Coordinates of N, CA and C in Angstrom, one line a residue:
Q1 N -47.3 114.7 36.7 CA -46.8 113.7 37.5 C -46.1 114.3 38.8
V2 N -46.6 113.8 39.9 CA -46.0 114.4 41.2 C -44.8 113.6 41.5
Q3 N -43.8 114.3 42.0 CA -42.5 113.7 42.4 C -42.3 114.1 43.9
L4 N -41.8 113.1 44.6 CA -41.5 113.3 46.0 C -40.0 113.0 46.3
V5 N -39.4 113.9 47.1 CA -38.0 113.7 47.4 C -37.9 113.7 48.9
E6 N -37.4 112.5 49.5 CA -37.1 112.4 50.9 C -35.7 112.8 51.2
S7 N -35.5 113.3 52.5 CA -34.2 113.5 53.0 C -34.2 113.4 54.5
G8 N -33.0 113.4 55.1 CA -32.9 113.5 56.5 C -32.5 112.1 57.2
G9 N -32.4 111.1 56.4 CA -32.0 109.8 56.9 C -30.6 109.8 57.4
G10 N -30.2 108.8 58.0 CA -28.8 108.7 58.5 C -28.6 107.6 59.5
L11 N -27.4 107.6 60.1 CA -27.0 106.7 61.2 C -27.1 107.4 62.5
V12 N -27.8 106.7 63.4 CA -28.0 107.3 64.8 C -28.0 106.2 65.8
Q13 N -27.5 106.6 67.0 CA -27.5 105.6 68.1 C -28.9 105.4 68.7
A14 N -29.2 104.3 69.3 CA -30.4 104.0 69.9 C -30.7 105.1 71.0
G15 N -31.9 105.6 71.0 CA -32.3 106.7 71.9 C -32.2 108.1 71.2
G16 N -31.6 108.1 70.0 CA -31.4 109.4 69.3 C -32.6 109.8 68.5
S17 N -32.5 110.9 67.8 CA -33.6 111.5 67.0 C -33.2 111.8 65.6
L18 N -34.1 111.8 64.7 CA -33.9 112.2 63.3 C -35.2 112.8 62.8
R19 N -35.1 113.8 61.9 CA -36.3 114.3 61.2 C -36.2 114.1 59.7
L20 N -37.1 113.4 59.2 CA -37.2 113.1 57.8 C -38.1 114.2 57.1
S21 N -37.7 114.6 55.9 CA -38.5 115.5 55.2 C -38.9 114.9 53.8
C22 N -40.0 115.4 53.3 CA -40.5 114.9 52.0 C -41.0 116.2 51.3
A23 N -40.3 116.5 50.2 CA -40.6 117.7 49.4 C -41.4 117.3 48.1
P24 N -42.5 117.9 47.9 CA -43.2 117.6 46.6 C -42.8 118.5 45.5
S25 N -43.2 118.1 44.3 CA -42.9 118.9 43.1 C -44.0 119.7 42.6
T26 N -45.2 119.7 43.3 CA -46.3 120.5 42.8 C -46.8 121.4 43.9
R27 N -47.3 122.6 43.4 CA -47.8 123.6 44.4 C -49.1 123.2 45.0
T28 N -49.9 122.2 44.4 CA -51.2 121.9 44.9 C -51.2 120.8 45.9
F29 N -50.0 120.5 46.6 CA -49.8 119.4 47.4 C -50.6 119.4 48.7
T30 N -51.1 120.5 49.1 CA -51.9 120.6 50.3 C -53.1 119.8 50.2
T31 N -53.6 119.4 49.1 CA -54.8 118.6 49.0 C -54.6 117.1 48.9
Y32 N -53.4 116.6 49.2 CA -53.1 115.2 49.2 C -53.0 114.7 50.6
A33 N -53.4 113.5 50.7 CA -53.1 112.7 52.0 C -51.7 112.3 51.9
M34 N -51.0 112.3 53.1 CA -49.6 111.9 53.1 C -49.4 110.7 54.0
G35 N -48.4 109.9 53.7 CA -48.0 108.8 54.6 C -46.6 108.6 54.6
W36 N -46.1 107.9 55.6 CA -44.7 107.4 55.7 C -44.8 105.9 55.9
F37 N -43.9 105.2 55.2 CA -43.8 103.8 55.3 C -42.3 103.4 55.5
R38 N -42.0 102.2 55.9 CA -40.6 101.8 56.0 C -40.5 100.4 55.6
Q39 N -39.3 100.0 55.2 CA -39.1 98.6 54.8 C -37.7 98.2 55.3
A40 N -37.7 97.2 56.1 CA -36.4 96.6 56.6 C -36.0 95.5 55.6
P41 N -34.7 95.2 55.6 CA -34.2 94.1 54.7 C -34.9 92.8 54.9
G42 N -35.4 92.2 53.9 CA -36.1 90.9 53.9 C -37.5 91.0 54.4
K43 N -38.0 92.2 54.6 CA -39.4 92.4 55.2 C -40.3 93.2 54.2
E44 N -41.6 93.1 54.4 CA -42.5 93.9 53.5 C -42.5 95.3 54.0
R45 N -42.9 96.2 53.1 CA -43.1 97.6 53.5 C -44.2 97.7 54.5
E46 N -44.0 98.5 55.5 CA -45.0 98.6 56.6 C -45.4 100.0 56.8
F47 N -46.6 100.2 57.2 CA -47.1 101.6 57.5 C -46.5 102.1 58.8
V48 N -46.2 103.4 58.8 CA -45.6 104.1 59.9 C -46.5 105.2 60.4
A49 N -46.9 106.1 59.5 CA -47.7 107.3 59.9 C -48.5 107.8 58.7
A50 N -49.7 108.4 59.0 CA -50.5 109.0 58.0 C -51.0 110.4 58.4
L51 N -51.2 111.3 57.5 CA -51.8 112.6 57.7 C -52.9 112.7 56.7
N52 N -54.1 113.1 57.1 CA -55.2 113.2 56.1 C -55.0 114.4 55.2
W53 N -55.8 114.6 54.2 CA -55.6 115.6 53.2 C -55.6 117.0 53.7
N54 N -56.3 117.3 54.7 CA -56.3 118.7 55.2 C -55.5 118.9 56.4
G55 N -54.8 117.9 56.8 CA -53.9 118.0 58.0 C -54.5 117.9 59.3
A56 N -55.8 117.6 59.4 CA -56.6 117.7 60.6 C -56.5 116.4 61.4
A57 N -56.0 115.3 60.8 CA -56.0 114.0 61.5 C -54.7 113.3 61.2
T58 N -54.2 112.6 62.2 CA -53.0 111.8 62.1 C -53.3 110.4 62.6
H59 N -52.4 109.5 62.1 CA -52.6 108.1 62.6 C -51.3 107.4 62.5
Y60 N -51.0 106.5 63.5 CA -49.7 106.0 63.7 C -49.7 104.4 63.9
A61 N -48.7 103.8 63.4 CA -48.6 102.4 63.8 C -48.3 102.3 65.3
D62 N -48.8 101.2 65.9 CA -48.6 101.0 67.3 C -47.2 101.1 67.7
S63 N -46.3 100.6 66.9 CA -44.9 100.5 67.2 C -44.2 101.8 67.3
V64 N -44.8 102.9 66.8 CA -44.1 104.2 66.8 C -44.9 105.3 67.6
K65 N -46.1 104.9 68.1 CA -46.9 105.9 68.8 C -46.2 106.4 70.0
G66 N -46.3 107.8 70.1 CA -45.6 108.4 71.2 C -44.1 108.8 70.9
R67 N -43.6 108.2 69.8 CA -42.2 108.5 69.4 C -42.1 109.2 68.1
F68 N -43.0 109.0 67.2 CA -42.9 109.6 65.9 C -44.1 110.6 65.7
T69 N -43.8 111.7 65.0 CA -44.9 112.7 64.7 C -44.8 113.1 63.2
I70 N -45.9 113.0 62.5 CA -46.0 113.4 61.1 C -46.7 114.8 61.1
S71 N -46.1 115.6 60.2 CA -46.7 117.0 60.1 C -46.4 117.5 58.7
R72 N -47.0 118.7 58.4 CA -46.9 119.3 57.1 C -46.8 120.8 57.3
D73 N -46.0 121.5 56.6 CA -45.9 122.9 56.7 C -46.6 123.7 55.6
N74 N -46.6 125.0 55.6 CA -47.2 125.8 54.6 C -46.6 125.7 53.3
N75 N -45.3 125.2 53.3 CA -44.6 125.1 52.0 C -44.8 123.7 51.4
K76 N -45.8 123.0 52.0 CA -46.2 121.7 51.4 C -45.2 120.5 51.7
N77 N -44.2 120.8 52.5 CA -43.3 119.7 52.9 C -43.9 118.9 54.0
T78 N -43.6 117.6 54.0 CA -44.1 116.8 55.0 C -42.9 116.2 55.8
Y79 N -43.1 116.1 57.1 CA -42.0 115.7 58.0 C -42.4 114.5 58.8
L80 N -41.4 113.7 59.2 CA -41.6 112.7 60.2 C -40.5 112.9 61.3
Q81 N -40.9 113.4 62.4 CA -40.0 113.6 63.5 C -40.0 112.3 64.3
M82 N -38.8 111.8 64.5 CA -38.6 110.5 65.2 C -37.7 110.7 66.4
I83 N -38.2 110.3 67.6 CA -37.4 110.4 68.8 C -37.3 109.0 69.4
A84 N -36.4 108.9 70.4 CA -36.3 107.6 71.1 C -36.2 106.4 70.1
L85 N -35.3 106.6 69.2 CA -35.2 105.6 68.1 C -34.6 104.3 68.7
K86 N -35.1 103.2 68.1 CA -34.7 101.9 68.5 C -34.1 101.1 67.3
P87 N -33.3 100.1 67.5 CA -32.7 99.4 66.4 C -33.7 98.8 65.4
E88 N -34.9 98.5 66.0 CA -35.9 97.9 65.1 C -36.6 99.0 64.2
D89 N -36.2 100.2 64.4 CA -36.7 101.3 63.5 C -35.9 101.4 62.2
T90 N -34.8 100.6 62.1 CA -33.9 100.6 61.0 C -34.7 100.2 59.7
G91 N -34.4 100.9 58.6 CA -35.0 100.5 57.3 C -35.0 101.7 56.4
V92 N -35.5 101.5 55.2 CA -35.6 102.6 54.2 C -37.0 103.2 54.4
Y93 N -37.0 104.5 54.6 CA -38.3 105.2 54.9 C -38.8 105.9 53.6
Y94 N -40.0 105.7 53.3 CA -40.6 106.2 52.1 C -41.8 107.2 52.4
C95 N -41.9 108.3 51.8 CA -43.1 109.1 51.9 C -44.0 108.8 50.7
A96 N -45.2 109.0 50.9 CA -46.2 108.7 49.9 C -47.3 109.7 49.9
A97 N -47.9 110.0 48.7 CA -49.0 110.9 48.6 C -50.2 110.3 47.9
G98 N -51.4 110.6 48.4 CA -52.6 110.0 47.9 C -53.5 111.1 47.4
R99 N -54.1 111.0 46.2 CA -55.1 112.0 45.7 C -56.3 111.9 46.5
R100 N -57.1 113.0 46.5 CA -58.4 113.0 47.2 C -59.3 111.8 46.7
S101 N -60.0 111.3 47.6 CA -60.9 110.1 47.3 C -62.0 110.1 48.3
A102 N -63.2 110.1 47.8 CA -64.4 110.1 48.7 C -64.4 108.8 49.6
A103 N -63.9 107.7 49.1 CA -63.9 106.5 49.9 C -62.7 106.5 50.9
L104 N -61.6 107.1 50.5 CA -60.4 107.0 51.4 C -60.3 108.1 52.4
D105 N -60.8 109.3 52.1 CA -60.6 110.4 52.9 C -61.3 110.3 54.3
I106 N -62.2 109.4 54.4 CA -63.0 109.2 55.7 C -62.3 108.4 56.7
R107 N -61.1 107.8 56.4 CA -60.4 107.0 57.3 C -58.9 107.1 57.1
P108 N -58.1 106.6 58.0 CA -56.6 106.7 57.8 C -56.2 105.7 56.7
R109 N -55.2 106.1 56.0 CA -54.7 105.3 54.9 C -53.5 104.5 55.4
R110 N -53.6 103.2 55.6 CA -52.6 102.4 56.1 C -51.9 101.5 55.1
E111 N -52.5 101.4 54.0 CA -52.0 100.4 53.0 C -51.3 101.1 51.8
P112 N -50.2 100.5 51.4 CA -49.4 101.1 50.3 C -50.3 101.4 49.0
N113 N -51.2 100.5 48.7 CA -52.0 100.7 47.5 C -53.1 101.8 47.6
E114 N -53.1 102.5 48.8 CA -54.0 103.6 48.9 C -53.4 104.9 48.6
Y115 N -52.1 104.8 48.2 CA -51.3 106.0 47.8 C -51.0 106.0 46.3
D116 N -50.8 107.1 45.8 CA -50.6 107.2 44.3 C -49.2 107.6 43.9
Y117 N -48.4 108.2 44.8 CA -47.1 108.7 44.4 C -46.1 108.3 45.6
W118 N -44.9 108.0 45.2 CA -43.9 107.6 46.2 C -42.6 108.3 45.9
G119 N -41.8 108.5 47.0 CA -40.5 109.0 46.9 C -39.5 107.8 46.7
Q120 N -38.2 108.1 46.6 CA -37.2 107.1 46.4 C -36.7 106.4 47.6
G121 N -37.1 107.0 48.8 CA -36.7 106.4 50.0 C -35.4 107.0 50.6
T122 N -35.3 107.0 51.9 CA -34.1 107.5 52.6 C -33.8 106.5 53.7
Q123 N -32.5 106.1 53.9 CA -32.1 105.1 54.8 C -32.0 105.6 56.2
V124 N -32.6 104.9 57.1 CA -32.4 105.2 58.6 C -31.8 104.0 59.2
T125 N -30.7 104.1 59.9 CA -30.0 103.0 60.6 C -29.8 103.4 62.0
V126 N -30.4 102.6 62.9 CA -30.3 102.9 64.4 C -29.4 101.8 65.0
S127 N -28.3 102.2 65.5 CA -27.3 101.2 66.1 C -27.6 101.1 67.6
S128 N -27.3 99.9 68.1 CA -27.6 99.5 69.5 C -26.4 99.9 70.4

């Protein structure tokens, strides 16, 4: 069973930056597709960013393009660098991992049900 642990959330003023980290519990994590989602109070979980299984392609929600960057390092940690934060970015941020899939690997994974493992979430609060 893969476990994911997010960190790096916190309280920041509008215009500030944060970097979220997602650490996996398995050495073979480089073969998983990764994603970040967020959920604001009273709203559904929404897609933020995705990284394909080999790290060659990224995809972002329109609301974060140009401000957020998803990446992965050689230690298999996945990151979400966030700059120019806005109050509407506030929410609990979750990282997710998806096993290899012939059907899913050919396109960005934007839906929660396209991922197999989830972290516990980290709170991001952006004050105005």
